Short mmCIF file of N, CA and C in Angstrom, two decimals:
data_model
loop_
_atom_site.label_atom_id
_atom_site.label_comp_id
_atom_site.label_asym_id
_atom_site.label_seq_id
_atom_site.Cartn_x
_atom_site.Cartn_y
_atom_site.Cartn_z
N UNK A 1 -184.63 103.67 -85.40
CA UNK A 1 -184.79 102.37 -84.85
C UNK A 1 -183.41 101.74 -84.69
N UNK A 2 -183.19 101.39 -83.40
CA UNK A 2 -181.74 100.80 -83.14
C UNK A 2 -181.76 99.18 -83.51
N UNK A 3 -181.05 98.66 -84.10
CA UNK A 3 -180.88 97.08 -84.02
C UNK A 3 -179.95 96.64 -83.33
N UNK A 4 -180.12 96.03 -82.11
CA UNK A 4 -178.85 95.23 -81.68
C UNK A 4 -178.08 94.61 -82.26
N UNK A 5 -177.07 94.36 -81.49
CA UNK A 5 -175.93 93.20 -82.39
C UNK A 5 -176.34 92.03 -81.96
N UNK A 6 -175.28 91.56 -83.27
CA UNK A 6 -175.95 89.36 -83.05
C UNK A 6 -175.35 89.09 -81.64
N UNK A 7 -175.93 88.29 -80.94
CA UNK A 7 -175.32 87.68 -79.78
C UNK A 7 -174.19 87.12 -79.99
N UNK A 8 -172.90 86.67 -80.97
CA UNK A 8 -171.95 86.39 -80.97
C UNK A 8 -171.26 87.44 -80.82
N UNK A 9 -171.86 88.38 -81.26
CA UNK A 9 -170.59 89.77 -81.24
C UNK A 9 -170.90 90.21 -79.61
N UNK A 10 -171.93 90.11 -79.24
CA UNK A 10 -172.31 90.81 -77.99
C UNK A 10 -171.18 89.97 -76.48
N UNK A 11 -171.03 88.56 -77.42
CA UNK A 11 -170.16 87.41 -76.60
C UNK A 11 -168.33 88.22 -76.79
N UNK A 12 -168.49 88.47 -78.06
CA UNK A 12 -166.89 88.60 -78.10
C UNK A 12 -166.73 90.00 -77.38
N UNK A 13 -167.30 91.19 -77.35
CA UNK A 13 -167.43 92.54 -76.94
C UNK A 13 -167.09 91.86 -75.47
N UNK A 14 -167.69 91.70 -74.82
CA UNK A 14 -167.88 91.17 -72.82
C UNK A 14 -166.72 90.24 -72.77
N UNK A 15 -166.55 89.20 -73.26
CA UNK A 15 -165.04 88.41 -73.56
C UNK A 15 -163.78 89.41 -73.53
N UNK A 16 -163.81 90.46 -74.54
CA UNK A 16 -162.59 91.63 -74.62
C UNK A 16 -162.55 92.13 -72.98
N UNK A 17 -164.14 92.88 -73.12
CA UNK A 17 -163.78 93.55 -71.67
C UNK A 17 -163.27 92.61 -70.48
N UNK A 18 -164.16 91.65 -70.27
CA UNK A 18 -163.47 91.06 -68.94
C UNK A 18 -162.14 90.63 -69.18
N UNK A 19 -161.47 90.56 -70.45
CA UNK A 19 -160.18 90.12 -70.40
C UNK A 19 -159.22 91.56 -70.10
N UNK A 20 -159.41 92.51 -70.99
CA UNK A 20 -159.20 93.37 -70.01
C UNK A 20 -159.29 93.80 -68.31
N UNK A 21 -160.19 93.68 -68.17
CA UNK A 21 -160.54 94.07 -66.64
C UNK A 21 -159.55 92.83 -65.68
N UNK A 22 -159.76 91.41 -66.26
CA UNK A 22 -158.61 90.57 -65.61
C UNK A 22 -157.24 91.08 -65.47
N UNK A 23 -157.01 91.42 -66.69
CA UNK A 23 -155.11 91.70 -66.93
C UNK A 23 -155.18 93.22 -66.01
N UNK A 24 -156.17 94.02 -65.94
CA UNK A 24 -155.53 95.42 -64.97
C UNK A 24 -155.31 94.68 -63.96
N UNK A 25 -156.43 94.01 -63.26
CA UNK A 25 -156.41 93.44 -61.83
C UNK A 25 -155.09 92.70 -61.81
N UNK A 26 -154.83 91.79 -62.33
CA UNK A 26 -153.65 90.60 -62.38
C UNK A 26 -152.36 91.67 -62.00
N UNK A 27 -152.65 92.82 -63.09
CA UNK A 27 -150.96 93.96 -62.90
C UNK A 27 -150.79 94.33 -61.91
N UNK A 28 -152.30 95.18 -61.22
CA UNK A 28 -152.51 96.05 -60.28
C UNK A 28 -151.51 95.16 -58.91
N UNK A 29 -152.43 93.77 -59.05
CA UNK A 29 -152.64 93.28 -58.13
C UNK A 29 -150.85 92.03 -57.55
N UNK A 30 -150.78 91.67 -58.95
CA UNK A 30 -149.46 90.93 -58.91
C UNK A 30 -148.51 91.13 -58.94
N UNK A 31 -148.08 92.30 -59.74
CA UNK A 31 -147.04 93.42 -60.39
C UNK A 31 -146.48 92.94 -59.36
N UNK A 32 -146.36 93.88 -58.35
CA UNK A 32 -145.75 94.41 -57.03
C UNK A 32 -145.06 93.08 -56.62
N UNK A 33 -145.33 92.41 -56.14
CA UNK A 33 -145.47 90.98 -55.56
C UNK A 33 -144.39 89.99 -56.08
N UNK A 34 -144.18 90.12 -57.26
CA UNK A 34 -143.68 89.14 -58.09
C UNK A 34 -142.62 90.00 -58.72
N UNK A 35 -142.77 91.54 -58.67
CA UNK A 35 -141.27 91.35 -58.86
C UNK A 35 -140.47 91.93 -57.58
N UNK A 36 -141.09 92.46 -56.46
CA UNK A 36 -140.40 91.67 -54.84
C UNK A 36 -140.04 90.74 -54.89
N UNK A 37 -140.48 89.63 -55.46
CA UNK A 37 -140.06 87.80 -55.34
C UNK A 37 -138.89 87.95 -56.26
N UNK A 38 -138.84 88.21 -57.52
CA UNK A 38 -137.57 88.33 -58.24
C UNK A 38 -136.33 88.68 -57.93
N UNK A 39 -136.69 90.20 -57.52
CA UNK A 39 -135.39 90.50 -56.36
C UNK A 39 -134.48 89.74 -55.35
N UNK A 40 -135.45 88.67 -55.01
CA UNK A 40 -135.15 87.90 -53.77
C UNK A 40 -134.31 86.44 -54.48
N UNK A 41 -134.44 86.55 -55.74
CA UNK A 41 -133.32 85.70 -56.69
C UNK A 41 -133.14 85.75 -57.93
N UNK A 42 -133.03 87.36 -58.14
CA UNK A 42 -132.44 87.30 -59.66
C UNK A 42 -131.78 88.53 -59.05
N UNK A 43 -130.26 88.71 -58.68
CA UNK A 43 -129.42 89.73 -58.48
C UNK A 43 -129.14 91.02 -58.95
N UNK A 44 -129.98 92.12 -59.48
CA UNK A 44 -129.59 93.13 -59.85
C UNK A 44 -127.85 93.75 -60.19
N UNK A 45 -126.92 93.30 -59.23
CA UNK A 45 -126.07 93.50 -59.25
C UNK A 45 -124.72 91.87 -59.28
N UNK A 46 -124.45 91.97 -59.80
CA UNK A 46 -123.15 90.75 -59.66
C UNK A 46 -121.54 91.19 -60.30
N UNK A 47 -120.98 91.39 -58.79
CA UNK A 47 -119.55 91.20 -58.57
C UNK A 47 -118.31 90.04 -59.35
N UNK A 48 -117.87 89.85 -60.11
CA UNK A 48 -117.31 89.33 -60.08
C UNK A 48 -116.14 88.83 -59.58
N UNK A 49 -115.67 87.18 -58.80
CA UNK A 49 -114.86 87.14 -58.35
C UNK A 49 -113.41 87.90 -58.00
N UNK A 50 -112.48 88.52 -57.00
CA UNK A 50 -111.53 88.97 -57.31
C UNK A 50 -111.79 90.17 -57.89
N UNK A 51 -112.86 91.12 -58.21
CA UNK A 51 -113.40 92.14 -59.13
C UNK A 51 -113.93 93.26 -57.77
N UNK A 52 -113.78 94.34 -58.43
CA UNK A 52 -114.82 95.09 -57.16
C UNK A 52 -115.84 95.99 -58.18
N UNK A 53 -117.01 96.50 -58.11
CA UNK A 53 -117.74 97.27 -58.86
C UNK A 53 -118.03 98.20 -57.95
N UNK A 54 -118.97 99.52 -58.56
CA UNK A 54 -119.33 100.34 -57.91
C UNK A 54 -120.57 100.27 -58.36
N UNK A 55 -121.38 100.14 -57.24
CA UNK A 55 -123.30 99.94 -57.30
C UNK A 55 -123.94 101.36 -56.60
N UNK A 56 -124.34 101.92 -56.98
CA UNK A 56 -124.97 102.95 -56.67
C UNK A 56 -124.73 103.65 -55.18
N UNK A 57 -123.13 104.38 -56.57
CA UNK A 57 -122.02 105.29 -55.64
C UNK A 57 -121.39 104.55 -54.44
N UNK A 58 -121.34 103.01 -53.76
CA UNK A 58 -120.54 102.35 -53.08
C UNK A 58 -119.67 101.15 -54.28
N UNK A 59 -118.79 101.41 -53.68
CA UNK A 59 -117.52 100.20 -54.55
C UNK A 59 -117.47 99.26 -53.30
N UNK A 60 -118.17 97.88 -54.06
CA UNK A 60 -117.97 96.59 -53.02
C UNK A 60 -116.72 95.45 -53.88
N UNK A 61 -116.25 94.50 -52.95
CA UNK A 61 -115.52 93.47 -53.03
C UNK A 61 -115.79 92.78 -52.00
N UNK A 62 -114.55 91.44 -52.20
CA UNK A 62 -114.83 90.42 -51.35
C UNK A 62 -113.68 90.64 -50.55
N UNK A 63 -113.35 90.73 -49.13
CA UNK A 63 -112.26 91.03 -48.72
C UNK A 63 -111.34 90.15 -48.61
N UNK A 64 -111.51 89.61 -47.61
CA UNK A 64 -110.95 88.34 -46.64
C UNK A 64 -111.84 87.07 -46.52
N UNK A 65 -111.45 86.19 -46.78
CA UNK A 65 -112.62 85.20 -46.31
C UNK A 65 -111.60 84.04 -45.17
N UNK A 66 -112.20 83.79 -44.57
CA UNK A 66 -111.62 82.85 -43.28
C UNK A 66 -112.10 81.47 -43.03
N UNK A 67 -111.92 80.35 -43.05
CA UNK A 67 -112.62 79.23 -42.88
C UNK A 67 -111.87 78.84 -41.14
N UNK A 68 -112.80 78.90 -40.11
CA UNK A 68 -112.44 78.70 -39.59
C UNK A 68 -112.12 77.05 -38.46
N UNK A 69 -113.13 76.20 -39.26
CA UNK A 69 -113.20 74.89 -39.02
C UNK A 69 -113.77 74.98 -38.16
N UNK A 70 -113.48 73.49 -37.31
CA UNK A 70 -114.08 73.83 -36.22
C UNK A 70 -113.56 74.46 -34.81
N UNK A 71 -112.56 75.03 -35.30
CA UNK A 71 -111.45 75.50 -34.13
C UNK A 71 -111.85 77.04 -33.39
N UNK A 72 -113.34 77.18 -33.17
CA UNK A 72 -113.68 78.48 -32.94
C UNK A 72 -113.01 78.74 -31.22
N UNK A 73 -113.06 79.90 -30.86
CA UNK A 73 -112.18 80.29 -29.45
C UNK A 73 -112.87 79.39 -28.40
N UNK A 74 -111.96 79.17 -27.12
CA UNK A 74 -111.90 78.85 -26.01
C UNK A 74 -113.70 80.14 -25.90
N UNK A 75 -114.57 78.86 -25.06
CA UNK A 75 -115.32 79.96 -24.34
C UNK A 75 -116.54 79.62 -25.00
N UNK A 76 -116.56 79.86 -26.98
CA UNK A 76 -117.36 80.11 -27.41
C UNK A 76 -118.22 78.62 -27.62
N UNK A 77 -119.53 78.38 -28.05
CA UNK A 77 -120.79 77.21 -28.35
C UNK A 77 -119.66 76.49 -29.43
N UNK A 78 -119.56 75.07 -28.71
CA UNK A 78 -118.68 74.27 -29.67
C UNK A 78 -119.97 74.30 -31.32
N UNK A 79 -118.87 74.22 -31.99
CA UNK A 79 -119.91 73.93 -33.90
C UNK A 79 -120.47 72.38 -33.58
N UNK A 80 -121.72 72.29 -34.40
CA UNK A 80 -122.36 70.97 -34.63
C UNK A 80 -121.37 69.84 -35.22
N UNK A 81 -121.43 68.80 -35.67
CA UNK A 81 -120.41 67.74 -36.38
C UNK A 81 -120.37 67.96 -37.58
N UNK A 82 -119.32 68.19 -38.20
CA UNK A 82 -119.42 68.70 -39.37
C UNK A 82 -119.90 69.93 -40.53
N UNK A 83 -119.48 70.87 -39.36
CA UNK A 83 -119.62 72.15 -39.60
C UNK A 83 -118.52 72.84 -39.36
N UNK A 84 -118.05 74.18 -39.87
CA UNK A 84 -116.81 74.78 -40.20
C UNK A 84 -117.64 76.30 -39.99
N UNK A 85 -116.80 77.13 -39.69
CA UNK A 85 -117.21 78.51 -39.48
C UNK A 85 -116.21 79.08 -40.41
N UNK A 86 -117.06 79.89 -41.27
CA UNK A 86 -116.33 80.97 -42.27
C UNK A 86 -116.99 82.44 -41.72
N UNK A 87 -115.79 83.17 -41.72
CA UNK A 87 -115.95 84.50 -42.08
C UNK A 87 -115.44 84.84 -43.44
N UNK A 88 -116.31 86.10 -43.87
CA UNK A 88 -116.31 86.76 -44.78
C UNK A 88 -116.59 88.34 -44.88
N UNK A 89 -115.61 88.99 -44.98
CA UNK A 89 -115.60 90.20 -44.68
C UNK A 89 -115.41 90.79 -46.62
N UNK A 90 -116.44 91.77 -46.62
CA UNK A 90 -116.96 92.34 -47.62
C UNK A 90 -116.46 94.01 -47.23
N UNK A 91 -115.02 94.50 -48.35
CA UNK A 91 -115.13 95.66 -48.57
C UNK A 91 -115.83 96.35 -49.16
N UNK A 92 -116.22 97.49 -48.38
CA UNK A 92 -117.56 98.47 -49.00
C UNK A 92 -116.86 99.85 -48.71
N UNK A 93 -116.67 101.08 -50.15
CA UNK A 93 -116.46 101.88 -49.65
C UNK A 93 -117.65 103.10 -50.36
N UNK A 94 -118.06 104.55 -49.84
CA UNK A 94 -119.13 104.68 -50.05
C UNK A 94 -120.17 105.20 -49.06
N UNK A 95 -121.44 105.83 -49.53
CA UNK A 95 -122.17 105.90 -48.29
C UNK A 95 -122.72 104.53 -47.63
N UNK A 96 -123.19 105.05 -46.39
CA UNK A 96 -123.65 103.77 -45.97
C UNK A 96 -125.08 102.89 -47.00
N UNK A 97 -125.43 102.04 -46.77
CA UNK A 97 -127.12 101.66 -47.26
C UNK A 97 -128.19 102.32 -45.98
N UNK A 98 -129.16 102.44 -46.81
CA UNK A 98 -130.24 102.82 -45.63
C UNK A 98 -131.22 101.34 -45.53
N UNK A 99 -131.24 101.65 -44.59
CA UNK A 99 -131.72 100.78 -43.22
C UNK A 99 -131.41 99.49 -43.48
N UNK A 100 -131.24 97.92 -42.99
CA UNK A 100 -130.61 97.12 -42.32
C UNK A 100 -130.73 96.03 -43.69
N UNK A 101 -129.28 95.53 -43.40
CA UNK A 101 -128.98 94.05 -44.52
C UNK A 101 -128.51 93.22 -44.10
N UNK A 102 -128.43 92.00 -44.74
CA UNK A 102 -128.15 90.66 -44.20
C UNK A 102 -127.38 90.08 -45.20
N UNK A 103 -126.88 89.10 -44.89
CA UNK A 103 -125.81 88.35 -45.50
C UNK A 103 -126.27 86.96 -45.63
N UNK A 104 -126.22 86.54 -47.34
CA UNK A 104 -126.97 85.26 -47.13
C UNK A 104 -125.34 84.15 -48.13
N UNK A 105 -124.76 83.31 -47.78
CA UNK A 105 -123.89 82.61 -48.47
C UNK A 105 -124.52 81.84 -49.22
N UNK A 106 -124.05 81.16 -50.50
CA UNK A 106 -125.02 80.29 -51.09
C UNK A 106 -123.75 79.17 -52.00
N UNK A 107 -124.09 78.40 -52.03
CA UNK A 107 -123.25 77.46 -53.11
C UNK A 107 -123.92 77.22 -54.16
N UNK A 108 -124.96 77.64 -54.75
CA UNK A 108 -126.12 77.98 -55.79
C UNK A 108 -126.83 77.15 -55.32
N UNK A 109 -127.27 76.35 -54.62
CA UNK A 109 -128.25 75.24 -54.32
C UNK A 109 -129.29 75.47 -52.68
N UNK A 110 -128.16 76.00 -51.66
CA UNK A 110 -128.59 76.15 -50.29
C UNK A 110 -128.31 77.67 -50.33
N UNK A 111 -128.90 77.93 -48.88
CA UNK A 111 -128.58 79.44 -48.83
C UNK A 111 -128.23 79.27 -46.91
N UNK A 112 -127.21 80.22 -46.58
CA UNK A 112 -126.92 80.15 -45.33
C UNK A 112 -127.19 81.83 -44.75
N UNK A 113 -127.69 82.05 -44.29
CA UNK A 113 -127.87 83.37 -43.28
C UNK A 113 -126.52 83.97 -42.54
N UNK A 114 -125.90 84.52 -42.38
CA UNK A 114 -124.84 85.83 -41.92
C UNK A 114 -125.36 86.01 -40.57
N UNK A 115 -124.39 85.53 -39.81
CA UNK A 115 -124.54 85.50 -38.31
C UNK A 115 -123.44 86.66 -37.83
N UNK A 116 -123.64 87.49 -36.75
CA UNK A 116 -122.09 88.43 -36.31
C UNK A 116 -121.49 87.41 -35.86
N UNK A 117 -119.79 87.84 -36.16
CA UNK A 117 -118.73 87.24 -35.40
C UNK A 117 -118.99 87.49 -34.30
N UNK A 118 -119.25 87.79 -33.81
CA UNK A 118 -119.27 87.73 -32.06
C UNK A 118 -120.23 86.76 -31.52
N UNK A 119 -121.36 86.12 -32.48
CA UNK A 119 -122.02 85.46 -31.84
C UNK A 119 -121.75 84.12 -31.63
N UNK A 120 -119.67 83.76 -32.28
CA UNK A 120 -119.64 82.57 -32.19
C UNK A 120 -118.30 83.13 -30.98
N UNK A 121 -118.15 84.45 -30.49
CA UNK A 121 -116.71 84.68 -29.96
C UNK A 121 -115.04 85.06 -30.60
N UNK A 122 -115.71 85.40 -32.04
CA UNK A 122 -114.82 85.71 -32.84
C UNK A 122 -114.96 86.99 -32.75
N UNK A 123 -113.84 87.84 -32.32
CA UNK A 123 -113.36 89.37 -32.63
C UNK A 123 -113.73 89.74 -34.18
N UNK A 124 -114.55 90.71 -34.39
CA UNK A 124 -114.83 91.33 -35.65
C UNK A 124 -113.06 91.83 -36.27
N UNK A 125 -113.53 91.69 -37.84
CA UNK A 125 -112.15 92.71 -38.44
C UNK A 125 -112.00 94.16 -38.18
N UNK A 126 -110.93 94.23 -37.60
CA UNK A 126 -110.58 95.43 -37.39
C UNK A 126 -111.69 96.97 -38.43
N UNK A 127 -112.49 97.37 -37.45
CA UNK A 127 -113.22 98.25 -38.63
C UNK A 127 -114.31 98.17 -38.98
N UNK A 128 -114.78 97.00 -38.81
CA UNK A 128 -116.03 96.10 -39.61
C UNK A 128 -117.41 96.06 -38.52
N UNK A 129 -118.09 95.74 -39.69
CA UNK A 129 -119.26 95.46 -38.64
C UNK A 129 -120.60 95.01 -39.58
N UNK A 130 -121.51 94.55 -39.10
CA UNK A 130 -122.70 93.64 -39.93
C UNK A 130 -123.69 94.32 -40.49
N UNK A 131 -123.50 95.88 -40.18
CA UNK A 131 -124.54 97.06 -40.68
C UNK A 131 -124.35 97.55 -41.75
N UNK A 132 -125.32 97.53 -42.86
CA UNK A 132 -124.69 98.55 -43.88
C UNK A 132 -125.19 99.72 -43.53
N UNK A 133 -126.31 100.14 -42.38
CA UNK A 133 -126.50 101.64 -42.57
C UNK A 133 -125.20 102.02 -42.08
N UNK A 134 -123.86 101.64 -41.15
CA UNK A 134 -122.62 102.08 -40.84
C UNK A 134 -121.77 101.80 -42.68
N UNK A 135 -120.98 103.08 -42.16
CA UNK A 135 -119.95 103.20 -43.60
C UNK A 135 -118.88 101.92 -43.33
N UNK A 136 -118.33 101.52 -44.02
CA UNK A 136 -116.59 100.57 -44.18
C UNK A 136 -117.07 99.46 -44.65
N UNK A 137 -116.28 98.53 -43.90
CA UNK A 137 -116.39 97.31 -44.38
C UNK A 137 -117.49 96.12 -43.57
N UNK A 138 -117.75 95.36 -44.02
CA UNK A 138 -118.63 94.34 -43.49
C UNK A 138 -118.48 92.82 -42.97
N UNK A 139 -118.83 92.28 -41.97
CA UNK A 139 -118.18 91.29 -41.92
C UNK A 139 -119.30 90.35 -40.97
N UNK A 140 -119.55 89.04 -41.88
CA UNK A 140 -120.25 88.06 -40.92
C UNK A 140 -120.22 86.47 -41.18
N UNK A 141 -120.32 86.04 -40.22
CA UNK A 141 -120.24 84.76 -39.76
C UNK A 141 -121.30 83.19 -40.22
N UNK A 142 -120.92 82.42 -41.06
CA UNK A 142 -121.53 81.64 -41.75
C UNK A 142 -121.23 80.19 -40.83
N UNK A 143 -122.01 79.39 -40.73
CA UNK A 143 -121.48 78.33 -40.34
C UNK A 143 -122.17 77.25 -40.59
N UNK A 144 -121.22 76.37 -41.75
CA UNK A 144 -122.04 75.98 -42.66
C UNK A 144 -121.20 74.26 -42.81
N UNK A 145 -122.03 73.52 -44.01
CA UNK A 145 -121.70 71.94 -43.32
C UNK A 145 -120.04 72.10 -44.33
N UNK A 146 -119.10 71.25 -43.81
CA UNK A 146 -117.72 71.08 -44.23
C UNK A 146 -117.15 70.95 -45.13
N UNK A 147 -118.57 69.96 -45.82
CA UNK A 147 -118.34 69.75 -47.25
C UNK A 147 -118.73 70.60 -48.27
N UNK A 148 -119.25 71.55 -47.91
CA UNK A 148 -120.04 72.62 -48.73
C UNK A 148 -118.41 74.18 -49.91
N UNK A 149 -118.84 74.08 -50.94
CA UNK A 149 -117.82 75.03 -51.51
C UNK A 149 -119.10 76.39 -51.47
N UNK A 150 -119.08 77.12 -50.54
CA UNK A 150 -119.75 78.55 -51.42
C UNK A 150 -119.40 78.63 -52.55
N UNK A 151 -119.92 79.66 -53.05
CA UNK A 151 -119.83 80.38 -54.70
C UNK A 151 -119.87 81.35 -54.39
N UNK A 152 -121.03 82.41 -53.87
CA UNK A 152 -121.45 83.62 -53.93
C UNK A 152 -121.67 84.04 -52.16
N UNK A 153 -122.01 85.28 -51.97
CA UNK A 153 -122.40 85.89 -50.72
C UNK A 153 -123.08 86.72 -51.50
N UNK A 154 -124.94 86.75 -51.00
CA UNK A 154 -125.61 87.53 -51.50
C UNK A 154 -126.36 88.75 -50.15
N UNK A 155 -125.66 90.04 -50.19
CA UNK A 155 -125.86 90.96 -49.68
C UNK A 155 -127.50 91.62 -49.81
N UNK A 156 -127.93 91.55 -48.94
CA UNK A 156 -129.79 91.60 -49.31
C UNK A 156 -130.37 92.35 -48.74
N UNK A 157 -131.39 92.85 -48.43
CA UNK A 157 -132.39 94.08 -47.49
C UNK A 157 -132.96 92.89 -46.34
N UNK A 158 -133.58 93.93 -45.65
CA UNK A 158 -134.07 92.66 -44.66
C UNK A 158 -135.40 91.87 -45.02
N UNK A 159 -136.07 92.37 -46.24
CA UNK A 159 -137.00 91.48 -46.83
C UNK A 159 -136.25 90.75 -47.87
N UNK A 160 -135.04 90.50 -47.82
CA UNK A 160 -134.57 89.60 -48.89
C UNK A 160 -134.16 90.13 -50.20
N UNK A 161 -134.50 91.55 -50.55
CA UNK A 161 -134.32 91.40 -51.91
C UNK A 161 -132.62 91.60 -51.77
N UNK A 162 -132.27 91.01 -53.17
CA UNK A 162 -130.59 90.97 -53.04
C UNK A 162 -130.35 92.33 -53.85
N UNK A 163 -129.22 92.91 -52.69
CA UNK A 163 -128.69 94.25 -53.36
C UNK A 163 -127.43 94.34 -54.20
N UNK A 164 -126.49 93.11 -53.45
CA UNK A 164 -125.40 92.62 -54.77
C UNK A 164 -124.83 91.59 -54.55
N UNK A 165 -124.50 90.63 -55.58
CA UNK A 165 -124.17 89.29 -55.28
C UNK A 165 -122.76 89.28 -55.70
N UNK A 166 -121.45 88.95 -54.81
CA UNK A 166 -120.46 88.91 -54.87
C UNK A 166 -119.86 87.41 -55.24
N UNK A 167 -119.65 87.89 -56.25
CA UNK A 167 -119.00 85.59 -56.41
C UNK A 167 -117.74 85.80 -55.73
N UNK A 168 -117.61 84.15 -54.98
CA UNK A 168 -116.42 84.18 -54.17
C UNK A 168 -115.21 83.42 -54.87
#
C-alpha cells in the first residue's frame, strides 16, 4: 500500500522542479544574449595609453592621432558648428581580423562611430585603411563636438562587440 506525501512536501517537490526548469530556460535562453551585450561594453582587451599589447597574435597601438578642426580640404562637406575632425590611425601588426570592424571613439560618456578619411576628403595614412580583414595599420575619421576630450577608441566587430579598447 503506497501512501502519498503531505501536500506541503508535494508543494516544495513542484516548487524545486519548476525552479529548476526556470533557471535552464533563463541560461538556455539568456546566456547568449547578455553576454553579446557585455562584449558591447565591458572590453576584453585594454591597451594602455602610449603602450602597445599583443591580442591574439596582432600587436595594436595608437599611432598618430590628428585633430583636424575645422580646417578640412578645399572641396570637402564643410563640419557642422562646433565640430573638429580627428583622425586616428591605429597601428596593427599581425594577421588580419576576420570579417569587418568599426571604430567607435568614446570620452567614457558618448560614443562616436569611425567614418573613412576619405569621406570627409582627407587622404588616408600612407598604408592604412578602415579594414581589419586587410593586414597594417588602421585609420578613421571621427568628427566630433570641439569641446569633447576622447579617452579611448574602441575597435569592435560589426555587431559591436569590442575587440580592444585603446586608451588615448
Amino acid at each position: 500500500m503506497s501512501r502519498s506525501l503531505p501536500l506541503w512536501q508535494r508543494n516544495v517537490i513542484g516548487g524545486v522542479v519548476a525552479a529548476a526548469g526556470v533557471s535552464v530556460l533563463a541560461g538556455t535562453t539568456w546566456w547568449s544574449p547578455w553576454t553579446a551585450y557585455l562584449a558591447t561594453v565591458d572590453p576584453r582587451h585594454v591597451v594602455a595609453a602610449g603602450e602597445s599589447a599583443v591580442i591574439d597574435g596582432r600587436r595594436w597601438s595608437i599611432g598618430d592621432i590628428r585633430h583636424l578642426g575645422d580646417g578640412v580640404p578645399p572641396g570637402a562637406t564643410p563640419l557642422p558648428d562646433g565640430t573638429v575632425l580627428t583622425l586616428v590611425t591605429v597601428d596593427r601588426d599581425g594577421p588580419p581580423v576576420d570579417g569587418m570592424c568599426v571604430a567607435v571613439l568614446t570620452d567614457g560618456e558618448h560614443r562616436w562611430r569611425g567614418q573613412t578619411p576619405v569621406d570627409f576628403a582627407v587622404t588616408p595614412a600612407s598604408g592604412s585603411s578602415f579594414n581589419c580583414a586587410r593586414p597594417g595599420p588602421l585609420q578613421w575619421a571621427f568628427n566630433v563636438p570641439g569641446d569633447v576630450v576622447p579617452t579611448a577608441l574602441d575597435v569592435t566587430t560589426a555587431d559591436g562587440q569590442i575587440l580592444v579598447r585603446l586608451d588615448l
